[in-house]
Amino acid sequence: MEYKDLISKALEAREKAYVPYSNFKVGAAILVEDGTIYSGCNIENASFGATNCAERTAIFKAVSEGYESIKAIAIVGDTSTYTYPCGICRQVISEFADGTIPVILAKNNEDFIVKTLDDVLPGAFTKKDLNK
Ligand code: THU
């Protein structure tokens, strides 16, 4: 898998963002254990609190199809800056990924930076802390 393939899927998903309140579109794509890519967009709600981020849309789609291991994630938000995952999404990513996976933050297909999950969520509280 090329980072650019994952970014392309995130960009495609971003087009579907439902953002009548913030007008801030986000797309995410995850690579799972067998090489399948799941993507998602942010889906806002009049209650605001019921809004679902793009990352969690992609992850919940994959988990509901039987996947439980994320090997990489790409996120595209505002195309003029790198959009980092919010705190809740970092925690949700960490449920299904180890700290070494690449977290690809992209403005577009050519302009991206790569962090690890450990970089963006140091000292994560995970199922290991619960002996699971
Ligand atoms: N958003 C995401 O989809 N992912 C993030 O990691 C950051 C925030 C969305 C939520 C909301 O629809 C909009 O961006 C503004 O916060």
CSV table of C-alpha atoms and ligand atoms in Angstrom, one decimal:
chain,number,residue,atom,x,y,z
A,1,MET,CA,0.0,0.0,0.0
A,2,GLU,CA,1.2,3.4,-0.9
A,3,TYR,CA,0.4,6.4,1.3
A,4,LYS,CA,-0.9,8.1,-1.7
A,5,ASP,CA,-3.6,5.4,-2.3
A,6,LEU,CA,-4.9,5.9,1.3
A,7,ILE,CA,-4.8,9.7,0.9
A,8,SER,CA,-6.8,9.5,-2.4
A,9,LYS,CA,-9.5,7.5,-0.6
A,10,ALA,CA,-9.6,10.0,2.2
A,11,LEU,CA,-9.9,12.9,-0.3
A,12,GLU,CA,-12.8,11.0,-2.1
A,13,ALA,CA,-14.6,10.5,1.2
A,14,ARG,CA,-14.1,14.1,2.2
A,15,GLU,CA,-16.4,15.0,-0.7
A,16,LYS,CA,-19.2,13.3,1.1
A,17,ALA,CA,-18.8,15.2,4.3
A,18,TYR,CA,-22.1,16.4,5.8
A,19,VAL,CA,-21.1,19.7,7.4
A,20,PRO,CA,-24.0,22.2,7.4
A,21,TYR,CA,-22.8,23.7,10.7
A,22,SER,CA,-19.0,24.0,10.5
A,23,ASN,CA,-18.6,23.7,6.7
A,24,PHE,CA,-15.3,22.0,7.6
A,25,LYS,CA,-15.0,18.9,5.6
A,26,VAL,CA,-12.8,16.0,6.7
A,27,GLY,CA,-12.1,12.7,5.1
A,28,ALA,CA,-10.3,9.7,6.5
A,29,ALA,CA,-9.2,6.3,5.2
A,30,ILE,CA,-7.8,3.3,7.1
A,31,LEU,CA,-5.9,0.3,5.9
A,32,VAL,CA,-7.0,-2.9,7.7
A,33,GLU,CA,-5.3,-6.3,8.2
A,34,ASP,CA,-6.1,-7.9,4.9
A,35,GLY,CA,-5.3,-4.8,2.8
A,36,THR,CA,-8.9,-3.5,2.5
A,37,ILE,CA,-9.3,0.2,2.8
A,38,TYR,CA,-12.3,1.8,4.6
A,39,SER,CA,-13.0,5.5,4.3
A,40,GLY,CA,-15.3,7.9,6.0
A,41,CYS,CA,-16.4,11.5,6.3
A,42,ASN,CA,-17.5,13.7,9.1
A,43,ILE,CA,-21.3,13.7,9.7
A,44,GLU,CA,-22.6,16.6,11.7
A,45,ASN,CA,-25.8,16.9,13.6
A,46,ALA,CA,-28.1,19.8,14.7
A,47,SER,CA,-27.4,18.7,18.3
A,48,PHE,CA,-23.7,19.3,17.6
A,49,GLY,CA,-22.7,16.6,20.2
A,50,ALA,CA,-24.0,13.8,18.0
A,51,THR,CA,-21.5,14.8,15.3
A,52,ASN,CA,-19.2,11.9,14.1
A,53,CYS,CA,-15.7,12.6,13.0
A,54,ALA,CA,-14.4,11.2,9.7
A,55,GLU,CA,-11.9,8.9,11.4
A,56,ARG,CA,-14.5,7.3,13.6
A,57,THR,CA,-16.9,6.9,10.6
A,58,ALA,CA,-14.1,5.0,8.7
A,59,ILE,CA,-13.2,2.9,11.8
A,60,PHE,CA,-16.8,2.0,12.7
A,61,LYS,CA,-17.5,1.0,9.1
A,62,ALA,CA,-14.5,-1.4,9.3
A,63,VAL,CA,-15.2,-2.8,12.7
A,64,SER,CA,-18.9,-3.4,11.8
A,65,GLU,CA,-17.6,-5.4,8.9
A,66,GLY,CA,-15.5,-7.6,11.1
A,67,TYR,CA,-12.1,-5.9,11.1
A,68,GLU,CA,-10.3,-5.1,14.3
A,69,SER,CA,-6.8,-4.1,13.3
A,70,ILE,CA,-5.8,-0.8,11.7
A,71,LYS,CA,-2.5,-0.7,9.9
A,72,ALA,CA,-2.4,2.9,8.8
A,73,ILE,CA,-4.7,5.9,8.7
A,74,ALA,CA,-4.8,9.0,6.5
A,75,ILE,CA,-6.7,12.2,7.3
A,76,VAL,CA,-7.5,15.1,5.1
A,77,GLY,CA,-9.2,18.2,6.5
A,78,ASP,CA,-8.6,21.7,5.6
A,79,THR,CA,-6.4,21.6,2.5
A,80,SER,CA,-4.3,24.6,3.6
A,81,THR,CA,-3.1,23.0,6.8
A,82,TYR,CA,-2.6,19.5,8.3
A,83,THR,CA,-5.6,18.3,10.2
A,84,TYR,CA,-4.8,16.2,13.2
A,85,PRO,CA,-7.3,13.7,14.7
A,86,CYS,CA,-9.3,15.0,17.6
A,87,GLY,CA,-8.6,13.5,21.1
A,88,ILE,CA,-11.6,11.2,21.0
A,89,CYS,CA,-10.5,9.9,17.6
A,90,ARG,CA,-7.0,9.3,18.8
A,91,GLN,CA,-8.4,7.2,21.6
A,92,VAL,CA,-10.6,5.2,19.2
A,93,ILE,CA,-7.7,4.6,16.8
A,94,SER,CA,-5.7,3.3,19.7
A,95,GLU,CA,-8.3,0.7,20.5
A,96,PHE,CA,-7.6,-1.0,17.1
A,97,ALA,CA,-4.0,-0.1,16.4
A,98,ASP,CA,-0.6,-0.3,17.9
A,99,GLY,CA,1.4,2.8,18.6
A,100,THR,CA,3.8,2.4,15.6
A,101,ILE,CA,1.2,2.7,12.8
A,102,PRO,CA,1.6,5.6,10.4
A,103,VAL,CA,-0.9,8.5,10.9
A,104,ILE,CA,-0.8,10.3,7.6
A,105,LEU,CA,-1.8,14.0,7.7
A,106,ALA,CA,-2.4,15.3,4.2
A,107,LYS,CA,-3.3,18.5,2.6
A,108,ASN,CA,-3.5,16.7,-0.8
A,109,ASN,CA,-1.9,13.8,-2.6
A,110,GLU,CA,1.5,15.5,-2.8
A,111,ASP,CA,1.7,17.3,0.4
A,112,PHE,CA,1.5,15.2,3.5
A,113,ILE,CA,3.4,14.4,6.8
A,114,VAL,CA,3.6,11.1,8.6
A,115,LYS,CA,3.5,10.7,12.4
A,116,THR,CA,3.0,7.6,14.4
A,117,LEU,CA,0.0,7.0,16.7
A,118,ASP,CA,2.5,7.1,19.6
A,119,ASP,CA,3.5,10.6,18.4
A,120,VAL,CA,0.0,11.9,18.6
A,121,LEU,CA,-1.2,9.9,21.6
A,122,PRO,CA,1.7,9.3,24.0
A,123,GLY,CA,1.0,7.3,27.1
A,124,ALA,CA,-2.2,5.9,25.7
A,125,PHE,CA,-4.7,4.2,28.0
A,126,THR,CA,-5.5,1.0,26.3
A,127,LYS,CA,-7.0,-2.5,26.8
A,128,LYS,CA,-3.5,-3.6,28.0
A,129,ASP,CA,-4.1,-1.4,31.1
A,130,LEU,CA,-7.1,-3.6,31.7
A,131,ASN,CA,-5.1,-6.8,31.2
A,132,LYS,CA,-7.0,-7.4,27.9
B,1,THU,N1,-13.6,16.7,12.7
B,1,THU,C1,-13.2,15.5,12.1
B,1,THU,O1,-14.0,14.9,11.3
B,1,THU,N2,-12.1,14.9,12.5
B,1,THU,C2,-11.2,15.5,13.3
B,1,THU,O2,-10.2,14.8,13.8
B,1,THU,C3,-11.3,16.9,13.7
B,1,THU,C4,-12.7,17.4,13.6
B,1,THU,C5,-14.8,17.3,12.3
B,1,THU,C6,-15.9,17.4,13.3
B,1,THU,C7,-16.7,18.5,12.8
B,1,THU,O3,-17.7,18.0,11.9
B,1,THU,C8,-15.8,19.4,12.1
B,1,THU,O4,-14.6,18.7,11.9
B,1,THU,C9,-15.4,20.7,12.9
B,1,THU,O5,-14.9,20.3,14.2
